[in-house]
Coordinates of C-alpha atoms and ligand atoms in Angstrom, one line a residue:
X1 CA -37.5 61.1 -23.9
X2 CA -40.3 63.7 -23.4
X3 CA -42.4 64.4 -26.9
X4 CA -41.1 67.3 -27.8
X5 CA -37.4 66.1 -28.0
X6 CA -38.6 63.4 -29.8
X7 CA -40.1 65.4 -32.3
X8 CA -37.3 67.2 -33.3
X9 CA -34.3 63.4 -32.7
X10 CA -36.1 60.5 -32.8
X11 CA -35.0 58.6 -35.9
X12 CA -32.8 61.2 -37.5
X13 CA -28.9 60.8 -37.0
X14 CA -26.4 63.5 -38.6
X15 CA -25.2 62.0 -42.3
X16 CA -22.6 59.6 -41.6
X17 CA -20.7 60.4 -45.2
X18 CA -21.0 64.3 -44.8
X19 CA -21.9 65.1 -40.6
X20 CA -25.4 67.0 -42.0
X21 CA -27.5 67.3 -39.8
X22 CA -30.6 67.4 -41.8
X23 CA -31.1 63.7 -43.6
X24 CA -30.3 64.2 -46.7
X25 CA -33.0 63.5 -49.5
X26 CA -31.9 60.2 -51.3
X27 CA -32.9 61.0 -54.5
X28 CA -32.3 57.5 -55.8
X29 CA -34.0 54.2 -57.0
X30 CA -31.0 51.7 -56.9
X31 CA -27.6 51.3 -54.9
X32 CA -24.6 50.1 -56.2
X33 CA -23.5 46.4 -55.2
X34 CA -20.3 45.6 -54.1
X35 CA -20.7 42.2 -55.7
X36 CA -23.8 40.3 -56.0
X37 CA -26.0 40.4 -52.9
X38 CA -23.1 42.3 -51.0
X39 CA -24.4 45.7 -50.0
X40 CA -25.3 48.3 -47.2
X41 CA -28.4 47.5 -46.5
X42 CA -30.3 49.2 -49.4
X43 CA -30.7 47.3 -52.6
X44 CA -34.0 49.1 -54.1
X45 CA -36.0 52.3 -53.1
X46 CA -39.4 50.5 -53.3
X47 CA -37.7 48.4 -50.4
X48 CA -35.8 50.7 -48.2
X49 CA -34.2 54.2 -48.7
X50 CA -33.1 55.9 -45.8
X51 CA -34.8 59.1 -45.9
X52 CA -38.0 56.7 -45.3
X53 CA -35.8 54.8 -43.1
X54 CA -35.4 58.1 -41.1
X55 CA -39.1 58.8 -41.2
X56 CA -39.9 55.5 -40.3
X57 CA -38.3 55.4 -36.9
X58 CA -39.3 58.9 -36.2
X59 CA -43.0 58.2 -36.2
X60 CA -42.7 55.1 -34.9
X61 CA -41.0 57.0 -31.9
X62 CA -43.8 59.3 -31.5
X63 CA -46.3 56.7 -31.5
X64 CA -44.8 55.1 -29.1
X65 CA -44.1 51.8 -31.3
X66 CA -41.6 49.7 -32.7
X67 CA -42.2 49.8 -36.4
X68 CA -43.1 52.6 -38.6
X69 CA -44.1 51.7 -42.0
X70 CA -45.0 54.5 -44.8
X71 CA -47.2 54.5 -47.4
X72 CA -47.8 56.7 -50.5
X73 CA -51.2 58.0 -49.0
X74 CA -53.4 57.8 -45.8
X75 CA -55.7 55.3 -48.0
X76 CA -53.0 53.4 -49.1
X77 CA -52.3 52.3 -45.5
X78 CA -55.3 51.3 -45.2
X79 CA -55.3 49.5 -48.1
X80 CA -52.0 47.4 -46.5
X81 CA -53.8 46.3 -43.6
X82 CA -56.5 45.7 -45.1
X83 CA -54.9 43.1 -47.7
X84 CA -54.1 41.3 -44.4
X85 CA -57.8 39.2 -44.8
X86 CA -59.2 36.9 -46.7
X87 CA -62.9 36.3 -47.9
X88 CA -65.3 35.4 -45.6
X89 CA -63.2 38.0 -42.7
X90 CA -65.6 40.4 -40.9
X91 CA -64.7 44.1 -39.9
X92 CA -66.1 46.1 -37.6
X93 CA -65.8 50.0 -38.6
X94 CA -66.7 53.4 -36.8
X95 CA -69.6 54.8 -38.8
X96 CA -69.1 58.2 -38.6
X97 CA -65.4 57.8 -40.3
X98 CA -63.2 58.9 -43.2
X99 CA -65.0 59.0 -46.7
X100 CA -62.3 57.5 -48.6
X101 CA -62.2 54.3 -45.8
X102 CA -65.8 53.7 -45.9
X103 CA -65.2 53.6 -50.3
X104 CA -61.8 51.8 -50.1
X105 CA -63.9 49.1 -47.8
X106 CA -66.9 49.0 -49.3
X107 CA -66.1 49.6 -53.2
X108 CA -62.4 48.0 -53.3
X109 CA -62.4 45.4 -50.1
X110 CA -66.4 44.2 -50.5
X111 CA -66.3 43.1 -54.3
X112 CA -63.2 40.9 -53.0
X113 CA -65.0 38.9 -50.3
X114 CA -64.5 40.9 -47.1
X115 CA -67.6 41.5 -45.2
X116 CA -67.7 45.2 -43.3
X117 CA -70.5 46.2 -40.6
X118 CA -70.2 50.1 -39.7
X119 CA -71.5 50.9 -36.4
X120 CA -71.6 53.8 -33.8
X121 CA -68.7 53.4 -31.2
X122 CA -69.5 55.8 -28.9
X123 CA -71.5 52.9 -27.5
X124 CA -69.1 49.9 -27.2
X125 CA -72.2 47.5 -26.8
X126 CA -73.3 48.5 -30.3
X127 CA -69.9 46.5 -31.5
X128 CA -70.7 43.6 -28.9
X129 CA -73.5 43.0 -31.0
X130 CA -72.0 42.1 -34.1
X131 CA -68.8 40.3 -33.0
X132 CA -68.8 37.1 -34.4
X133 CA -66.6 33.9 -34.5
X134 CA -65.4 35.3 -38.1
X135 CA -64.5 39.1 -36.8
X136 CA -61.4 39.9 -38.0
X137 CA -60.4 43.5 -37.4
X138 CA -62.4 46.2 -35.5
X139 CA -61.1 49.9 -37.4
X140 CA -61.7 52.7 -34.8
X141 CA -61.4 56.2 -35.5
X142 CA -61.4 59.0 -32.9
X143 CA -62.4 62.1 -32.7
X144 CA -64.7 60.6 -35.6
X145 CA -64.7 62.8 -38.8
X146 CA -66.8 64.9 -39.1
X147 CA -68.9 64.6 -35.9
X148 CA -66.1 64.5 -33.7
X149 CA -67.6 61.8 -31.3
X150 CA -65.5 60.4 -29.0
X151 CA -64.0 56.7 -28.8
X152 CA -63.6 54.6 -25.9
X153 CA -60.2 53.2 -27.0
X154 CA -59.3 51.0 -23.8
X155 CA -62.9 49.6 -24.1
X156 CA -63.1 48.6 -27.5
X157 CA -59.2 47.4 -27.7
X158 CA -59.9 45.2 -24.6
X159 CA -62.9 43.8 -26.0
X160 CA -61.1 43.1 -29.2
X161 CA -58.6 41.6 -27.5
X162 CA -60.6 39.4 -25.5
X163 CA -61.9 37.9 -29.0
X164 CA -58.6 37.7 -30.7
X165 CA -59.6 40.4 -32.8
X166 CA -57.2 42.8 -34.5
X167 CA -57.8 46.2 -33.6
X168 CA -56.6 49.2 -35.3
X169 CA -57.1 52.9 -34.7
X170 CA -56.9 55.6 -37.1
X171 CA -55.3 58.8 -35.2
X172 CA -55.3 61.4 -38.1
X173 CA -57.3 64.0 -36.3
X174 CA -55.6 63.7 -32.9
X175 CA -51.9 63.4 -33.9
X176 CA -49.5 61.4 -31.3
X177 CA -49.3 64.9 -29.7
X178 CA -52.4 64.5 -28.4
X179 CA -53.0 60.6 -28.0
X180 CA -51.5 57.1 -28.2
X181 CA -53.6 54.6 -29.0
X182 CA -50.9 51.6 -29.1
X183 CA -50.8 52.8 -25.4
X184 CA -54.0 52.5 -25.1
X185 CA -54.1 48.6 -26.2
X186 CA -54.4 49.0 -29.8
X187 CA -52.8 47.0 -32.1
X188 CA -51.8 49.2 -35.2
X189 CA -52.3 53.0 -35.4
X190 CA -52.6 54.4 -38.7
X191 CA -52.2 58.0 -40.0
X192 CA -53.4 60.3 -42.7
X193 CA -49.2 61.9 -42.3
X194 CA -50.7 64.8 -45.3
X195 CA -52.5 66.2 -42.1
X196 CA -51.2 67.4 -38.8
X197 CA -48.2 65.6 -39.0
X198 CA -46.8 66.6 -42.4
X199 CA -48.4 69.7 -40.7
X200 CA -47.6 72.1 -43.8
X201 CA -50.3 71.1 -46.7
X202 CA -47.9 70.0 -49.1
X203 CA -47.4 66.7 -48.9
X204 CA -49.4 63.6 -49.4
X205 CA -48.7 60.1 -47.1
X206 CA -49.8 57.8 -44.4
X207 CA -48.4 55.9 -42.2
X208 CA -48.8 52.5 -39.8
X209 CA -46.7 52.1 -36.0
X210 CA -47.0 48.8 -34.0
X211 CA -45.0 46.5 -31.9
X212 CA -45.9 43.2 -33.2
X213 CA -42.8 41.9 -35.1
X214 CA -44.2 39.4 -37.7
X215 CA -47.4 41.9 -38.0
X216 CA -44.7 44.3 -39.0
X217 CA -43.0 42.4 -41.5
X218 CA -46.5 41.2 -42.9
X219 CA -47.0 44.7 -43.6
X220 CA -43.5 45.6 -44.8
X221 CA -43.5 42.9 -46.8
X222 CA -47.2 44.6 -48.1
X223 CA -46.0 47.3 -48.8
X224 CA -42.5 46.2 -50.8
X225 CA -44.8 43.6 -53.2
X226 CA -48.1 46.5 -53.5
X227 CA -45.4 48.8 -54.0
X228 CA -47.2 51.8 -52.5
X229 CA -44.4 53.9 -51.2
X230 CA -43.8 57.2 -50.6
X231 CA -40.6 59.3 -52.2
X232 CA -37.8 60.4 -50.5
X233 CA -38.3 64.2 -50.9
X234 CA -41.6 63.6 -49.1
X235 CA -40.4 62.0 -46.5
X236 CA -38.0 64.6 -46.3
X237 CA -40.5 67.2 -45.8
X238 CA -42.5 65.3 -43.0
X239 CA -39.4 65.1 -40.9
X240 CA -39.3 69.0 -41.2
X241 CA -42.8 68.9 -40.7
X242 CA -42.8 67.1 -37.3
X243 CA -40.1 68.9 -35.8
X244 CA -42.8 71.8 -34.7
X245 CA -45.6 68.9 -34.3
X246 CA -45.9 69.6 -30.8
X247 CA -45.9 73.5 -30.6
X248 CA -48.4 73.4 -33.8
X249 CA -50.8 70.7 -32.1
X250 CA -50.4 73.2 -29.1
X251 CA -51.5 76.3 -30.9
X252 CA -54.3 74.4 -32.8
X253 CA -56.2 73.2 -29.4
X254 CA -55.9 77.1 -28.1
X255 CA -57.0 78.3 -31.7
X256 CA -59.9 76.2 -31.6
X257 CA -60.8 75.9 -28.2
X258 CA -61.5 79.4 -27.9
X259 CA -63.4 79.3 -31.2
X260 CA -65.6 76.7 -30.5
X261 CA -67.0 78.9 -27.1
X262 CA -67.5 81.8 -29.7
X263 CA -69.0 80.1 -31.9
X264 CA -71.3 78.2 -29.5
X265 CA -72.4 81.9 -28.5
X266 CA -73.4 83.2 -31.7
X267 CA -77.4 83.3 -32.6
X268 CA -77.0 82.4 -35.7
X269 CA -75.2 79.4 -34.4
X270 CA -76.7 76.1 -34.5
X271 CA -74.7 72.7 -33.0
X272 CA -71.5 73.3 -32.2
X273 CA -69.5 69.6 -32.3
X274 CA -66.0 70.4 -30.3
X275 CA -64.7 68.1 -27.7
X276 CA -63.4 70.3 -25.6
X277 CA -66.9 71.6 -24.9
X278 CA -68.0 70.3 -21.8
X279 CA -71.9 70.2 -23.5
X280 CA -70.0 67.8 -26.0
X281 CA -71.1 64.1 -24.9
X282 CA -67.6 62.7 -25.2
X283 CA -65.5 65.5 -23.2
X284 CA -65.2 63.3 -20.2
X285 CA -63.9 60.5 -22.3
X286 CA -61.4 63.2 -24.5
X287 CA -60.1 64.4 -21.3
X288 CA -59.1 61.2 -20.1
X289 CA -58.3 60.0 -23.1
X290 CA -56.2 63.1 -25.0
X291 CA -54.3 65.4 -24.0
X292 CA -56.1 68.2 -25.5
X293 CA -59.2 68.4 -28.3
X294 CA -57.8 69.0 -31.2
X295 CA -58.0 71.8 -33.8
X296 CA -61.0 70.4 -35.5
X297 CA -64.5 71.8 -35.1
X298 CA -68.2 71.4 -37.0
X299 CA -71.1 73.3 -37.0
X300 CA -74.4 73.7 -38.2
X301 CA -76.3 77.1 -39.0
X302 CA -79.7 77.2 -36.7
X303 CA -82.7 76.7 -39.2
X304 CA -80.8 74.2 -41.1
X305 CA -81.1 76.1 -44.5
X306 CA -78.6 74.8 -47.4
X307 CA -78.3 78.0 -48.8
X308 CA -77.1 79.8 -46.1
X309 CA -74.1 76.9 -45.4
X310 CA -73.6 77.2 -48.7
X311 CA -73.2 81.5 -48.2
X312 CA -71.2 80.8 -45.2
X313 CA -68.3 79.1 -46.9
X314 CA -68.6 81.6 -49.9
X315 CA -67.9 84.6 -47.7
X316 CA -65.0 83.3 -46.0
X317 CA -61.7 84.7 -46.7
X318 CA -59.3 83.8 -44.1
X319 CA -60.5 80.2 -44.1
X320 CA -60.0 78.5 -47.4
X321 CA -62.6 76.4 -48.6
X322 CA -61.0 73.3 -49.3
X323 CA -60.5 69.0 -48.6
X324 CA -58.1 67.8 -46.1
X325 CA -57.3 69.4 -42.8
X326 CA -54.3 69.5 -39.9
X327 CA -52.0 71.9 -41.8
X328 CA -51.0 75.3 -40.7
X329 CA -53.9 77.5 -42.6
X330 CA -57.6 77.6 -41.7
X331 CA -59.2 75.3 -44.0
X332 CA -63.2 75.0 -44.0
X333 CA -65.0 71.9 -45.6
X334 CA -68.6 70.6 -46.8
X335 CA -68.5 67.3 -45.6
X336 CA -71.7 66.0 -47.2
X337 CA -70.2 67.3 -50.9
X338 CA -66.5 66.7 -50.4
X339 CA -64.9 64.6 -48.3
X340 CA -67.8 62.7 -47.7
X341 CA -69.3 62.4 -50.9
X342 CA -68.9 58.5 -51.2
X343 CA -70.7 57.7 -48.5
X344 CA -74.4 57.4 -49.7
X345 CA -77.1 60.1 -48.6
X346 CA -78.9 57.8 -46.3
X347 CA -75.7 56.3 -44.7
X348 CA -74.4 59.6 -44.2
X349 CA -78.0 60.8 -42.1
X350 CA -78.0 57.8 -40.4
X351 CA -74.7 58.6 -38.8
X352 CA -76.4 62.1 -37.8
X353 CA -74.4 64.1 -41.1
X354 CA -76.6 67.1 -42.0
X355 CA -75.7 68.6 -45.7
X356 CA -75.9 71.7 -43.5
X357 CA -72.8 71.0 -41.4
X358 CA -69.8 73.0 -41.9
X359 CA -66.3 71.5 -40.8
X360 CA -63.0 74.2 -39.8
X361 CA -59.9 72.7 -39.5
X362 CA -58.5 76.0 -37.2
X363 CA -54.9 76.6 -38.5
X364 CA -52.4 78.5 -36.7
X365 CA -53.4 82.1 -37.7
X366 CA -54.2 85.1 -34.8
X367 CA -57.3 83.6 -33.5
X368 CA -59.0 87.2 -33.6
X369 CA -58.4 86.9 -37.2
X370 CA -59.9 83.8 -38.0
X371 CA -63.1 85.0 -35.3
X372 CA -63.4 88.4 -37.4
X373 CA -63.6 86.2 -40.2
X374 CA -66.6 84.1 -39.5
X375 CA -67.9 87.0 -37.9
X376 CA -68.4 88.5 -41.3
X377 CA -69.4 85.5 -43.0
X378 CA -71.7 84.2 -40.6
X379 CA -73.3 88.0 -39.7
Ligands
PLP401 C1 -57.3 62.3 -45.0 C2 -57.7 61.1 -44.1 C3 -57.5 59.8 -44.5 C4 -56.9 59.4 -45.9 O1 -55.6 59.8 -46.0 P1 -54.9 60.3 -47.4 O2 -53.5 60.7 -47.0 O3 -55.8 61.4 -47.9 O4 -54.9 59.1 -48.3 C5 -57.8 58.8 -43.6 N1 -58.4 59.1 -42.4 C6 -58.6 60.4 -42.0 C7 -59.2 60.6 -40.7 C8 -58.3 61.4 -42.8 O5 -58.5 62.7 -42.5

């Protein structure tokens, strides 16, 4: 099945009580036993319900997987596959990555014996150089948040392979619209859902999609004993959510595409980061890679003045200023004071993170809208 049908069937089935063909939000913690142990597959809501159930198999379809598992957040994915080491187990990260995975590693994961080296990807020697026999995982993200650098996916999977290393990729900002990892030789792919694929800013979840069968239950069984699971009403809304994943995902490339060239041409204008740019040093890789660059784009005002970032994101009305991204509104961010706050001063300039830069996530809006409005703010 092509993506689109997907999006709208995979994993969802009309009721089989009532023939609705919406699944219906299963409101409801236990399920009566015929007698003991004798059941229908559902015993406890922490286990299985089926609106996850339906979830589940939907994004597992769209990743291209065999198991979808669902968590109460993005982070508490992570957290899942990250309870898969033991002390003494290396990581390699992306360093340009998620604040909250960069705090849940370093501030929950270090203090319990795991040992975490952050490097720059975009140069898959740079991870070469601190494999060692007691590498565990390597965690990829790509486009990279909030530099949008590119990942070599195939090249670092391989290499990962090679050493018997775990390797997951954490596909929030591309969606499975716009690229597969698992088909690109990764092991797990993990989502932020709250962004493009909840699609809709109201709803908080993440997810993991693999093929491995024990890896799966490992992680099932994770997230049954942690007990981080998401409710059925939210799961609910994420299957409305991804029905229009693929016309969304569509509108945000076109939105920001054109809105990166604008913005590239404006003197005020400093570094534009957008990997559909051919001046963007990844944008050979993302067109091989994706199919398309995304709706995410960061800036920097020429002069690098704080107070005039700072002005920027006062004066805009049509963008919100606000954390998180992927959903249907303009949303425009600080990275350096909000979603990247946990991640120390000096880390964050080491990775190239001005407090300067200014990150859109370009919603769905009439793109001479949202280019009036920077207009204005920017002047
Ligand atoms: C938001 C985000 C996360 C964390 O997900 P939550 O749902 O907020 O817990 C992880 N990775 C990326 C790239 C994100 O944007």
């Amino acid at each position: 099945m092509k993506f689109a049908t997907k999006a709208i069937h995979a994993g969802v089935e009309p009721d089989p009580t009532t023939g609705a063909i919406m699944t219906p939000i299963y409101q409801t913690s236990t399920y009566v036993q015929e007698s003991p142990g004798k059941h229908k597959g559902y015993e406890y809501s922490r286990t299985h319900n089926p609106t996850r159930t339906a979830l589940q198999k939907a994004l597992a379809a769209l990743e291209n997987g065999q198991h979808g598992i669902c968590y109460a957040s993005g982070l508490a994915a992570t957290d899942a596959v990250l309870k898969l080491f033991r002390p003494g187990d290396e990581i390699i990260a992306t360093n340009d990555l998620y604040g909250g995975t960069y705090r849940i590693m370093k501030k929950i994961f270090e203090p319990f014996g795991l040992i975490f080296h952050f490097v720059d990807m975009s140069d898959p020697v740079a991870v070469e150089a601190v494999l060692s026999p007691a590498t565990k995982m390597i965690w990829i993200e790509t486009p990279t948040n909030p530099l949008l650098k590119i990942i070599d996916i195939e090249a670092i999977t391989s290499l990962a392979r090679s050493k018997n290393v775990l390797s997951v990729v954490d596909n929030t900002f591309a969606s499975p619209y716009l690229q597969n990892p698992l088909d690109l030789g990764a092991d797990i792919v993990m989502h932020s859902v709250t962004k493009y694929l909840g699609g809709h800013s109201d709803t908080v979840m993440g997810a993991l999609v693999l093929n491995d069968d024990a890896l799966a239950q490992q992680l099932a069984f994770i997230q049954n004993a942690s007990g981080a699971v998401p409710g059925p009403q939210d799961c609910f809304l994420v299957l409305r959510g991804l029905k229009t994943l693929h016309i969304r995902m569509q509108r945000h490339c076109e939105n920001a595409g054109k809105l990166a060239v604008w913005l590239q041409n404006q003197p005020k204008v400093g570094k534009v980061y957008y990997p559909g740019l051919p001046t963007h040093p990844g944008h050979a890789l993302a067109a091989r890679q994706m199919r398309g660059f995304g709706g995410m784009i960061s800036f920097e005002l020429k002069g690098d003045v704080y107070q005039e970032a700072v002005s920027v994101m006062e004066n805009l009305h049509v963008f919100s200023l606000g954390e998180s991204l992927g959903g249907v509104e303009s949303l425009c961010t600080h990275p350096a004071s909000m979603t990247h706050a946990s991640i120390p001063k000096e880390e964050r300039a080491k990775a190239g993170l001005k407090d300067t830069l200014i990150r859109l996530s370009v919603g769905i809006e009439d793109i001479d809208d949202l280019i009036a409005d920077l207009q204005q703010a920017i002047g």
